PDB file of C-alpha atoms in Angstrom:
ATOM      1  CA  MET A   1      13.638  -4.261 -17.944  1.00 88.00           C
ATOM      2  CA  ARG A   2      10.757  -4.646 -15.488  1.00 94.00           C
ATOM      3  CA  HIS A   3       8.215  -2.245 -14.050  1.00 96.00           C
ATOM      4  CA  LEU A   4       5.919  -2.539 -11.026  1.00 95.00           C
ATOM      5  CA  MET A   5       2.334  -1.555 -11.835  1.00 93.00           C
ATOM      6  CA  SER A   6       0.461  -4.104  -9.711  1.00 89.00           C
ATOM      7  CA  PRO A   7       1.275  -6.709  -7.047  1.00 85.00           C
ATOM      8  CA  LEU A   8       0.417  -9.287  -9.710  1.00 88.00           C
ATOM      9  CA  ASP A   9       3.516  -8.270 -11.673  1.00 93.00           C
ATOM     10  CA  PHE A  10       5.444 -10.568  -9.330  1.00 93.00           C
ATOM     11  CA  SER A  11       4.696 -14.261  -8.849  1.00 93.00           C
ATOM     12  CA  THR A  12       4.297 -15.500  -5.281  1.00 91.00           C
ATOM     13  CA  GLU A  13       7.789 -16.990  -5.548  1.00 94.00           C
ATOM     14  CA  GLU A  14       9.208 -13.632  -6.636  1.00 96.00           C
ATOM     15  CA  LEU A  15       7.290 -11.879  -3.855  1.00 94.00           C
ATOM     16  CA  ASP A  16       8.751 -14.295  -1.319  1.00 94.00           C
ATOM     17  CA  GLU A  17      12.258 -13.637  -2.668  1.00 96.00           C
ATOM     18  CA  LEU A  18      11.723  -9.880  -2.484  1.00 97.00           C
ATOM     19  CA  LEU A  19      10.423 -10.078   1.095  1.00 97.00           C
ATOM     20  CA  THR A  20      13.353 -12.286   2.093  1.00 97.00           C
ATOM     21  CA  LEU A  21      15.700  -9.693   0.599  1.00 98.00           C
ATOM     22  CA  ALA A  22      13.909  -6.933   2.539  1.00 98.00           C
ATOM     23  CA  GLN A  23      14.338  -8.891   5.769  1.00 98.00           C
ATOM     24  CA  ASP A  24      18.053  -9.331   5.040  1.00 98.00           C
ATOM     25  CA  ILE A  25      18.353  -5.570   4.411  1.00 98.00           C
ATOM     26  CA  GLU A  26      16.670  -4.943   7.769  1.00 97.00           C
ATOM     27  CA  THR A  27      19.110  -7.281   9.508  1.00 97.00           C
ATOM     28  CA  HIS A  28      22.274  -6.248   7.635  1.00 97.00           C
ATOM     29  CA  PRO A  29      21.799  -2.656   6.375  1.00 96.00           C
ATOM     30  CA  ASP A  30      25.533  -1.926   6.112  1.00 97.00           C
ATOM     31  CA  LYS A  31      25.914  -4.653   3.509  1.00 97.00           C
ATOM     32  CA  TYR A  32      23.693  -2.684   1.111  1.00 98.00           C
ATOM     33  CA  ALA A  33      24.935   0.841   1.876  1.00 97.00           C
ATOM     34  CA  HIS A  34      26.713   1.259  -1.479  1.00 97.00           C
ATOM     35  CA  ALA A  35      24.693  -1.080  -3.699  1.00 98.00           C
ATOM     36  CA  CYS A  36      23.313   1.812  -5.771  1.00 98.00           C
ATOM     37  CA  ASP A  37      26.351   4.100  -5.866  1.00 98.00           C
ATOM     38  CA  GLY A  38      26.012   6.293  -8.953  1.00 98.00           C
ATOM     39  CA  LYS A  39      22.329   5.441  -9.522  1.00 98.00           C
ATOM     40  CA  LYS A  40      19.548   8.034  -9.509  1.00 98.00           C
ATOM     41  CA  LEU A  41      15.884   7.712  -8.494  1.00 98.00           C
ATOM     42  CA  ALA A  42      13.327  10.210  -9.824  1.00 97.00           C
ATOM     43  CA  THR A  43      10.150  10.683  -7.750  1.00 96.00           C
ATOM     44  CA  LEU A  44       7.329  12.017  -9.926  1.00 94.00           C
ATOM     45  CA  PHE A  45       4.516  12.863  -7.533  1.00 93.00           C
ATOM     46  CA  TYR A  46       1.517  14.553  -9.157  1.00 90.00           C
ATOM     47  CA  GLU A  47      -0.402  14.076  -5.898  1.00 85.00           C
ATOM     48  CA  PRO A  48       0.573  14.920  -2.277  1.00 81.00           C
ATOM     49  CA  SER A  49       2.394  12.259  -0.280  1.00 84.00           C
ATOM     50  CA  THR A  50       4.543  11.994   2.825  1.00 85.00           C
ATOM     51  CA  ARG A  51       5.406   8.347   3.494  1.00 87.00           C
ATOM     52  CA  THR A  52       5.389   6.978  -0.048  1.00 91.00           C
ATOM     53  CA  ARG A  53       7.593   9.701  -1.539  1.00 94.00           C
ATOM     54  CA  LEU A  54       9.996  10.003   1.394  1.00 95.00           C
ATOM     55  CA  SER A  55      10.300   6.247   1.855  1.00 96.00           C
ATOM     56  CA  HIS A  56      11.282   5.817  -1.806  1.00 97.00           C
ATOM     57  CA  GLU A  57      13.821   8.600  -1.390  1.00 97.00           C
ATOM     58  CA  ALA A  58      15.123   7.181   1.909  1.00 98.00           C
ATOM     59  CA  ALA A  59      15.407   3.753   0.283  1.00 98.00           C
ATOM     60  CA  MET A  60      17.589   5.044  -2.539  1.00 98.00           C
ATOM     61  CA  LEU A  61      19.730   7.163  -0.189  1.00 98.00           C
ATOM     62  CA  ASN A  62      20.222   4.145   2.101  1.00 98.00           C
ATOM     63  CA  LEU A  63      21.494   2.224  -0.935  1.00 98.00           C
ATOM     64  CA  GLY A  64      24.036   4.929  -1.727  1.00 98.00           C
ATOM     65  CA  GLY A  65      22.135   6.417  -4.670  1.00 98.00           C
ATOM     66  CA  SER A  66      20.806   9.928  -5.249  1.00 98.00           C
ATOM     67  CA  ILE A  67      17.331  11.381  -5.785  1.00 98.00           C
ATOM     68  CA  MET A  68      15.558  14.009  -7.874  1.00 96.00           C
ATOM     69  CA  GLY A  69      11.989  14.828  -8.814  1.00 92.00           C
ATOM     70  CA  PHE A  70       8.942  16.880  -7.859  1.00 88.00           C
ATOM     71  CA  SER A  71       6.366  16.600  -5.072  1.00 80.00           C
ATOM     72  CA  THR A  72       3.354  18.269  -6.737  1.00 70.00           C
ATOM     73  CA  ALA A  73       2.080  18.619 -10.285  1.00 67.00           C
ATOM     74  CA  ASP A  74       2.204  22.408  -9.851  1.00 64.00           C
ATOM     75  CA  SER A  75       5.977  22.288  -9.541  1.00 58.00           C
ATOM     76  CA  SER A  76       6.395  20.317 -12.778  1.00 61.00           C
ATOM     77  CA  SER A  77       5.779  20.986 -16.459  1.00 63.00           C
ATOM     78  CA  ALA A  78       2.424  19.205 -16.046  1.00 64.00           C
ATOM     79  CA  SER A  79       1.166  22.638 -14.976  1.00 63.00           C
ATOM     80  CA  LYS A  80       2.066  23.795 -18.510  1.00 61.00           C
ATOM     81  CA  GLY A  81       0.182  20.900 -20.093  1.00 71.00           C
ATOM     82  CA  GLU A  82       3.022  18.423 -20.635  1.00 77.00           C
ATOM     83  CA  SER A  83       1.808  14.842 -21.065  1.00 90.00           C
ATOM     84  CA  VAL A  84       2.872  11.934 -18.860  1.00 92.00           C
ATOM     85  CA  SER A  85       4.496  10.238 -21.861  1.00 93.00           C
ATOM     86  CA  ASP A  86       6.636  13.290 -22.640  1.00 93.00           C
ATOM     87  CA  THR A  87       7.583  13.709 -18.981  1.00 93.00           C
ATOM     88  CA  ILE A  88       8.774  10.116 -18.639  1.00 95.00           C
ATOM     89  CA  ARG A  89      10.759  10.320 -21.887  1.00 95.00           C
ATOM     90  CA  THR A  90      12.521  13.332 -20.416  1.00 95.00           C
ATOM     91  CA  ILE A  91      13.090  11.766 -16.994  1.00 95.00           C
ATOM     92  CA  SER A  92      14.527   8.673 -18.675  1.00 96.00           C
ATOM     93  CA  CYS A  93      17.405  10.864 -19.828  1.00 97.00           C
ATOM     94  CA  TYR A  94      18.215  11.879 -16.238  1.00 97.00           C
ATOM     95  CA  ALA A  95      17.501   8.944 -13.929  1.00 98.00           C
ATOM     96  CA  ASP A  96      17.969   5.168 -13.714  1.00 98.00           C
ATOM     97  CA  ILE A  97      14.576   4.387 -12.133  1.00 98.00           C
ATOM     98  CA  CYS A  98      11.470   6.364 -11.180  1.00 97.00           C
ATOM     99  CA  ALA A  99       8.488   6.205  -8.835  1.00 96.00           C
ATOM    100  CA  MET A 100       5.265   7.863  -9.995  1.00 95.00           C
ATOM    101  CA  ARG A 101       2.112   8.813  -8.109  1.00 93.00           C
ATOM    102  CA  HIS A 102      -0.772  10.195 -10.129  1.00 91.00           C
ATOM    103  CA  PRO A 103      -4.445  10.971  -9.409  1.00 86.00           C
ATOM    104  CA  LYS A 104      -5.541   9.388 -12.718  1.00 87.00           C
ATOM    105  CA  GLU A 105      -5.879   5.625 -12.862  1.00 85.00           C
ATOM    106  CA  GLY A 106      -3.558   4.100 -15.437  1.00 88.00           C
ATOM    107  CA  ALA A 107      -1.136   7.048 -15.667  1.00 91.00           C
ATOM    108  CA  PRO A 108       1.884   5.001 -14.461  1.00 91.00           C
ATOM    109  CA  MET A 109       0.972   2.349 -17.051  1.00 93.00           C
ATOM    110  CA  VAL A 110       1.114   4.999 -19.770  1.00 94.00           C
ATOM    111  CA  ALA A 111       4.493   6.068 -18.383  1.00 94.00           C
ATOM    112  CA  CYS A 112       6.003   2.579 -18.454  1.00 93.00           C
ATOM    113  CA  GLN A 113       4.945   2.161 -22.098  1.00 95.00           C
ATOM    114  CA  HIS A 114       7.092   5.162 -23.044  1.00 95.00           C
ATOM    115  CA  SER A 115       9.922   4.753 -20.538  1.00 97.00           C
ATOM    116  CA  SER A 116      13.445   3.458 -21.022  1.00 96.00           C
ATOM    117  CA  ILE A 117      13.901   3.062 -17.235  1.00 97.00           C
ATOM    118  CA  PRO A 118      11.960   0.975 -14.690  1.00 98.00           C
ATOM    119  CA  VAL A 119       8.773   2.665 -13.454  1.00 97.00           C
ATOM    120  CA  ILE A 120       7.269   2.038 -10.008  1.00 97.00           C
ATOM    121  CA  ASN A 121       3.563   2.749  -9.568  1.00 94.00           C
ATOM    122  CA  ALA A 122       3.447   4.683  -6.289  1.00 93.00           C
ATOM    123  CA  GLY A 123      -0.353   4.954  -6.423  1.00 88.00           C
ATOM    124  CA  ASP A 124      -2.763   5.804  -9.231  1.00 85.00           C
ATOM    125  CA  GLY A 125      -6.152   7.218  -8.246  1.00 73.00           C
ATOM    126  CA  GLY A 126      -8.331   4.657  -6.481  1.00 63.00           C
ATOM    127  CA  HIS A 127      -6.780   1.822  -8.476  1.00 68.00           C
ATOM    128  CA  GLN A 128      -3.524   0.271  -7.203  1.00 77.00           C
ATOM    129  CA  HIS A 129      -0.777   0.979  -4.665  1.00 85.00           C
ATOM    130  CA  PRO A 130       1.625  -1.954  -5.081  1.00 91.00           C
ATOM    131  CA  THR A 131       4.557  -0.660  -3.004  1.00 94.00           C
ATOM    132  CA  GLN A 132       2.201  -0.169  -0.053  1.00 92.00           C
ATOM    133  CA  THR A 133       1.082  -3.751  -0.579  1.00 94.00           C
ATOM    134  CA  LEU A 134       4.688  -4.965  -0.448  1.00 96.00           C
ATOM    135  CA  THR A 135       5.049  -2.978   2.773  1.00 96.00           C
ATOM    136  CA  ASP A 136       1.879  -4.561   4.172  1.00 97.00           C
ATOM    137  CA  LEU A 137       3.028  -8.071   3.289  1.00 97.00           C
ATOM    138  CA  LEU A 138       6.418  -7.562   4.940  1.00 98.00           C
ATOM    139  CA  THR A 139       4.753  -6.172   8.062  1.00 98.00           C
ATOM    140  CA  ILE A 140       2.320  -9.088   8.292  1.00 98.00           C
ATOM    141  CA  LEU A 141       5.179 -11.550   7.737  1.00 97.00           C
ATOM    142  CA  ASN A 142       7.247  -9.903  10.470  1.00 97.00           C
ATOM    143  CA  VAL A 143       4.489  -9.763  13.106  1.00 97.00           C
ATOM    144  CA  LYS A 144       2.706 -13.063  12.322  1.00 97.00           C
ATOM    145  CA  GLY A 145       5.518 -15.120  10.819  1.00 96.00           C
ATOM    146  CA  ARG A 146       3.420 -16.175   7.829  1.00 96.00           C
ATOM    147  CA  LEU A 147       1.271 -14.928   4.950  1.00 96.00           C
ATOM    148  CA  ASN A 148      -1.179 -17.830   4.815  1.00 96.00           C
ATOM    149  CA  HIS A 149      -4.053 -19.248   6.884  1.00 97.00           C
ATOM    150  CA  MET A 150      -5.294 -15.937   8.272  1.00 97.00           C
ATOM    151  CA  THR A 151      -8.462 -13.913   8.634  1.00 98.00           C
ATOM    152  CA  ILE A 152      -7.917 -10.334   7.476  1.00 98.00           C
ATOM    153  CA  GLY A 153     -10.355  -7.587   8.443  1.00 98.00           C
ATOM    154  CA  LEU A 154     -10.442  -4.638   6.020  1.00 98.00           C
ATOM    155  CA  CYS A 155     -12.176  -1.652   7.584  1.00 95.00           C
ATOM    156  CA  GLY A 156     -13.286   1.758   6.349  1.00 91.00           C
ATOM    157  CA  ASP A 157     -13.109   3.048   2.790  1.00 88.00           C
ATOM    158  CA  LEU A 158     -13.141  -0.145   0.750  1.00 93.00           C
ATOM    159  CA  LYS A 159     -14.611   1.597  -2.306  1.00 88.00           C
ATOM    160  CA  PHE A 160     -11.869   4.110  -3.063  1.00 83.00           C
ATOM    161  CA  GLY A 161      -9.044   2.608  -0.974  1.00 84.00           C
ATOM    162  CA  ARG A 162      -6.346   1.609  -3.462  1.00 81.00           C
ATOM    163  CA  THR A 163      -4.266   0.069  -0.651  1.00 88.00           C
ATOM    164  CA  VAL A 164      -7.153  -2.317   0.100  1.00 92.00           C
ATOM    165  CA  HIS A 165      -7.602  -3.223  -3.561  1.00 90.00           C
ATOM    166  CA  SER A 166      -3.907  -3.996  -4.018  1.00 88.00           C
ATOM    167  CA  LEU A 167      -3.682  -5.999  -0.795  1.00 94.00           C
ATOM    168  CA  ILE A 168      -6.633  -8.190  -1.779  1.00 95.00           C
ATOM    169  CA  HIS A 169      -5.039  -8.921  -5.166  1.00 92.00           C
ATOM    170  CA  ALA A 170      -1.829  -9.999  -3.442  1.00 93.00           C
ATOM    171  CA  LEU A 171      -3.223 -12.038  -0.554  1.00 96.00           C
ATOM    172  CA  VAL A 172      -5.694 -14.166  -2.545  1.00 95.00           C
ATOM    173  CA  ARG A 173      -2.700 -16.071  -3.924  1.00 94.00           C
ATOM    174  CA  TYR A 174      -1.820 -17.432  -0.486  1.00 95.00           C
ATOM    175  CA  GLU A 175      -3.499 -20.507   0.992  1.00 96.00           C
ATOM    176  CA  GLY A 176      -6.176 -20.248   3.655  1.00 97.00           C
ATOM    177  CA  ILE A 177      -6.873 -16.518   3.405  1.00 98.00           C
ATOM    178  CA  ARG A 178     -10.290 -15.252   4.501  1.00 98.00           C
ATOM    179  CA  PHE A 179     -11.545 -11.648   4.480  1.00 98.00           C
ATOM    180  CA  VAL A 180     -14.006  -9.741   6.633  1.00 98.00           C
ATOM    181  CA  LEU A 181     -15.079  -6.598   4.754  1.00 98.00           C
ATOM    182  CA  ILE A 182     -16.108  -3.921   7.263  1.00 96.00           C
ATOM    183  CA  SER A 183     -17.683  -0.816   5.761  1.00 91.00           C
ATOM    184  CA  PRO A 184     -20.853   1.243   5.479  1.00 86.00           C
ATOM    185  CA  GLU A 185     -23.032   0.509   2.461  1.00 85.00           C
ATOM    186  CA  GLU A 186     -21.781   3.612   0.646  1.00 83.00           C
ATOM    187  CA  LEU A 187     -18.110   2.508   0.873  1.00 88.00           C
ATOM    188  CA  ARG A 188     -18.436  -1.197   0.096  1.00 92.00           C
ATOM    189  CA  LEU A 189     -15.794  -3.015  -1.897  1.00 95.00           C
ATOM    190  CA  PRO A 190     -16.419  -2.476  -5.650  1.00 93.00           C
ATOM    191  CA  ASP A 191     -18.326  -5.245  -7.406  1.00 94.00           C
ATOM    192  CA  TYR A 192     -15.519  -5.906  -9.877  1.00 92.00           C
ATOM    193  CA  ILE A 193     -13.111  -6.807  -7.058  1.00 94.00           C
ATOM    194  CA  ARG A 194     -15.698  -8.819  -5.154  1.00 94.00           C
ATOM    195  CA  HIS A 195     -16.670 -10.835  -8.220  1.00 94.00           C
ATOM    196  CA  ASP A 196     -13.517 -10.889 -10.347  1.00 94.00           C
ATOM    197  CA  VAL A 197     -11.014 -11.416  -7.518  1.00 95.00           C
ATOM    198  CA  LEU A 198     -12.723 -12.933  -4.470  1.00 97.00           C
ATOM    199  CA  ASP A 199     -15.502 -14.989  -6.065  1.00 96.00           C
ATOM    200  CA  ARG A 200     -13.397 -16.101  -9.017  1.00 95.00           C
ATOM    201  CA  ASN A 201     -10.666 -17.396  -6.687  1.00 94.00           C
ATOM    202  CA  ASN A 202     -13.172 -18.977  -4.271  1.00 96.00           C
ATOM    203  CA  ILE A 203     -11.926 -16.805  -1.408  1.00 97.00           C
ATOM    204  CA  PRO A 204     -14.273 -16.902   1.608  1.00 97.00           C
ATOM    205  CA  TYR A 205     -15.412 -13.475   2.833  1.00 97.00           C
ATOM    206  CA  GLU A 206     -18.227 -11.806   4.702  1.00 97.00           C
ATOM    207  CA  GLU A 207     -19.419  -8.213   4.696  1.00 96.00           C
ATOM    208  CA  VAL A 208     -20.358  -6.522   7.971  1.00 95.00           C
ATOM    209  CA  VAL A 209     -21.108  -2.962   9.041  1.00 92.00           C
ATOM    210  CA  ARG A 210     -20.171  -3.104  12.740  1.00 92.00           C
ATOM    211  CA  LEU A 211     -16.452  -3.278  13.573  1.00 94.00           C
ATOM    212  CA  GLU A 212     -17.213  -4.736  17.012  1.00 95.00           C
ATOM    213  CA  GLU A 213     -18.819  -7.768  15.362  1.00 94.00           C
ATOM    214  CA  ALA A 214     -15.640  -8.640  13.466  1.00 96.00           C
ATOM    215  CA  MET A 215     -12.931  -7.982  16.085  1.00 97.00           C
ATOM    216  CA  PRO A 216     -12.911 -11.336  17.981  1.00 97.00           C
ATOM    217  CA  ASN A 217     -12.189 -13.387  14.848  1.00 95.00           C
ATOM    218  CA  LEU A 218      -9.359 -11.443  13.211  1.00 98.00           C
ATOM    219  CA  ASP A 219      -5.639 -12.126  12.828  1.00 98.00           C
ATOM    220  CA  ILE A 220      -5.031  -8.734  11.160  1.00 98.00           C
ATOM    221  CA  LEU A 221      -7.162  -5.582  11.213  1.00 98.00           C
ATOM    222  CA  TYR A 222      -6.346  -3.260   8.320  1.00 98.00           C
ATOM    223  CA  MET A 223      -7.813   0.171   9.059  1.00 96.00           C
ATOM    224  CA  THR A 224      -8.186   2.845   6.375  1.00 92.00           C
ATOM    225  CA  ARG A 225      -9.193   6.485   6.438  1.00 83.00           C
ATOM    226  CA  VAL A 226     -12.145   7.882   4.556  1.00 74.00           C
ATOM    227  CA  GLN A 227     -10.398   9.805   1.796  1.00 59.00           C
ATOM    228  CA  LYS A 228     -11.678  13.330   1.403  1.00 53.00           C
ATOM    229  CA  GLU A 229      -9.920  13.729  -1.951  1.00 52.00           C
ATOM    230  CA  ARG A 230     -11.958  10.867  -3.489  1.00 50.00           C
ATOM    231  CA  PHE A 231     -15.368  12.359  -2.649  1.00 50.00           C
ATOM    232  CA  PHE A 232     -17.316  14.483  -5.080  1.00 53.00           C
ATOM    233  CA  ASN A 233     -18.971  16.596  -2.393  1.00 58.00           C
ATOM    234  CA  GLU A 234     -18.171  17.735   1.134  1.00 61.00           C
ATOM    235  CA  GLU A 235     -21.496  16.595   2.585  1.00 64.00           C
ATOM    236  CA  ASP A 236     -20.900  12.905   1.825  1.00 59.00           C
ATOM    237  CA  TYR A 237     -17.379  13.072   3.239  1.00 54.00           C
ATOM    238  CA  VAL A 238     -18.496  14.690   6.510  1.00 61.00           C
ATOM    239  CA  ARG A 239     -21.211  12.061   6.912  1.00 60.00           C
ATOM    240  CA  MET A 240     -18.753   9.171   6.438  1.00 59.00           C
ATOM    241  CA  LYS A 241     -15.453  10.366   7.907  1.00 59.00           C
ATOM    242  CA  ASP A 242     -16.036   9.273  11.526  1.00 67.00           C
ATOM    243  CA  PHE A 243     -18.017   6.113  10.801  1.00 75.00           C
ATOM    244  CA  TYR A 244     -15.290   3.948  12.410  1.00 84.00           C
ATOM    245  CA  ILE A 245     -13.054   4.894  15.322  1.00 90.00           C
ATOM    246  CA  LEU A 246     -10.802   2.195  16.774  1.00 95.00           C
ATOM    247  CA  ASP A 247     -10.203   2.773  20.488  1.00 95.00           C
ATOM    248  CA  LYS A 248      -9.110   0.840  23.593  1.00 96.00           C
ATOM    249  CA  LYS A 249     -12.625  -0.406  24.226  1.00 96.00           C
ATOM    250  CA  LYS A 250     -12.839  -2.059  20.805  1.00 96.00           C
ATOM    251  CA  MET A 251      -9.279  -3.420  21.106  1.00 97.00           C
ATOM    252  CA  LYS A 252     -10.377  -5.370  24.184  1.00 97.00           C
ATOM    253  CA  LEU A 253     -12.604  -7.425  21.868  1.00 97.00           C
ATOM    254  CA  ALA A 254      -9.631  -8.577  19.763  1.00 97.00           C
ATOM    255  CA  PRO A 255      -7.342 -11.577  20.294  1.00 97.00           C
ATOM    256  CA  ASP A 256      -3.978 -10.957  21.984  1.00 97.00           C
ATOM    257  CA  ASP A 257      -2.166 -11.787  18.745  1.00 97.00           C
ATOM    258  CA  MET A 258      -4.263  -9.638  16.406  1.00 98.00           C
ATOM    259  CA  TYR A 259      -2.255  -6.772  14.908  1.00 98.00           C
ATOM    260  CA  VAL A 260      -3.539  -3.445  13.593  1.00 98.00           C
ATOM    261  CA  LEU A 261      -2.180  -2.058  10.312  1.00 98.00           C
ATOM    262  CA  HIS A 262      -2.944   1.265   8.639  1.00 97.00           C
ATOM    263  CA  PRO A 263      -1.363   2.677   5.452  1.00 91.00           C
ATOM    264  CA  LEU A 264      -1.478   6.176   7.009  1.00 89.00           C
ATOM    265  CA  PRO A 265      -2.127   9.056   7.192  1.00 87.00           C
ATOM    266  CA  ARG A 266      -4.792   8.563   9.807  1.00 87.00           C
ATOM    267  CA  VAL A 267      -7.346  11.189  10.722  1.00 85.00           C
ATOM    268  CA  ASN A 268      -9.778  10.037  13.431  1.00 87.00           C
ATOM    269  CA  GLU A 269     -10.173   6.347  12.621  1.00 92.00           C
ATOM    270  CA  ILE A 270      -7.563   5.140  15.160  1.00 96.00           C
ATOM    271  CA  SER A 271      -7.516   6.870  18.529  1.00 95.00           C
ATOM    272  CA  VAL A 272      -4.037   7.862  19.728  1.00 96.00           C
ATOM    273  CA  GLU A 273      -4.698   5.828  22.876  1.00 96.00           C
ATOM    274  CA  VAL A 274      -4.238   2.693  20.735  1.00 97.00           C
ATOM    275  CA  ASP A 275      -0.661   3.683  19.831  1.00 97.00           C
ATOM    276  CA  ASP A 276       0.745   2.197  23.050  1.00 96.00           C
ATOM    277  CA  ASP A 277      -0.957  -1.154  22.498  1.00 97.00           C
ATOM    278  CA  PRO A 278       1.691  -3.764  21.523  1.00 97.00           C
ATOM    279  CA  ARG A 279      -0.656  -4.894  18.767  1.00 98.00           C
ATOM    280  CA  ALA A 280      -0.470  -1.500  17.024  1.00 98.00           C
ATOM    281  CA  ALA A 281       1.835  -2.212  14.088  1.00 98.00           C
ATOM    282  CA  TYR A 282       1.247   0.829  11.857  1.00 97.00           C
ATOM    283  CA  PHE A 283       4.486   2.617  12.714  1.00 95.00           C
ATOM    284  CA  LYS A 284       6.427  -0.639  12.307  1.00 96.00           C
ATOM    285  CA  GLN A 285       4.706  -0.693   8.926  1.00 97.00           C
ATOM    286  CA  VAL A 286       6.291   2.663   8.033  1.00 95.00           C
ATOM    287  CA  GLN A 287       9.785   1.309   8.745  1.00 96.00           C
ATOM    288  CA  CYS A 288       9.055  -1.843   6.747  1.00 97.00           C
ATOM    289  CA  GLY A 289       8.207   0.431   3.822  1.00 96.00           C
ATOM    290  CA  VAL A 290      11.808   1.603   3.571  1.00 98.00           C
ATOM    291  CA  TYR A 291      13.260  -1.923   3.620  1.00 98.00           C
ATOM    292  CA  VAL A 292      10.837  -3.288   1.050  1.00 98.00           C
ATOM    293  CA  ARG A 293      11.386  -0.340  -1.308  1.00 98.00           C
ATOM    294  CA  MET A 294      15.145  -0.849  -1.008  1.00 98.00           C
ATOM    295  CA  ALA A 295      14.600  -4.471  -2.023  1.00 98.00           C
ATOM    296  CA  LEU A 296      12.351  -3.396  -4.893  1.00 98.00           C
ATOM    297  CA  ILE A 297      14.860  -0.876  -6.267  1.00 98.00           C
ATOM    298  CA  LEU A 298      17.601  -3.514  -6.203  1.00 98.00           C
ATOM    299  CA  THR A 299      15.320  -6.034  -7.904  1.00 98.00           C
ATOM    300  CA  LEU A 300      14.162  -3.726 -10.705  1.00 98.00           C
ATOM    301  CA  LEU A 301      17.718  -2.504 -11.330  1.00 98.00           C
ATOM    302  CA  ASP A 302      18.918  -6.135 -11.267  1.00 97.00           C
ATOM    303  CA  ILE A 303      21.549  -5.373  -8.669  1.00 97.00           C
ATOM    304  CA  HIS A 304      22.725  -8.325  -6.570  1.00 96.00           C
ATOM    305  CA  VAL A 305      24.625  -8.099  -3.294  1.00 94.00           C
ATOM    306  CA  ASP A 306      26.491 -11.153  -2.018  1.00 85.00           C
TER     307      ASP A 306
END
């Protein structure tokens, strides 16, 4: 039995196989329509979510399975003080696989240590978001045709952004990857990721404050929102929330084959006028999330379709 806690839980070869499977699902969805008949997915979401929860549920429904779970901690026995370990022991009696989102870092890891079913980390605090990373990789592969030899711009909340942290962990294993880290001083990438991941793997990167400075040299621009729920006070959030706004004027500085990704939800950081630009790939990204989670469910349940 396998779990997914981090993108590093899969080797690059396994990642490539999973992405190939996701692309086959996208091309031939009918072939997989009954692959999970009789299987149940539990979504345990202690923190609000739209795309991550619904895409896991859509993935299982598309595979012919069924779903159960809760969308907030208030609607579960966590509101009565039940521990994560007791919850997962209980859910293991009902479901075949589960996806968990939790505001506390490491909570899904605790769950997988007490679970008798595969556990998918659907985001834990500011730590990891591996299924979003799989979605990002599939999107990049689909729009660029490769996952190597690229310059990736990461813009916005690099301090608390778990999607950024997970994506860096995954991409450093591919050849010729270079990062441009675009953030204000207060939201810089944490030292432990800069030193333990980028420096240790000899990954070239530069840190800049101005988005305009980075745009001409990027293959991918990964925008993130400033996350209100990660701030300790309202004043700091208000000061930071509109630091970056991507608009048509800035897009004119980018190459014709540079694509914009965003894990969503967005607030103000991408103007709606950018949505019609053919390089805006963030809604394609949402669709990729369903295919890649279908592939992940099949992989963790060890279900093979000819």
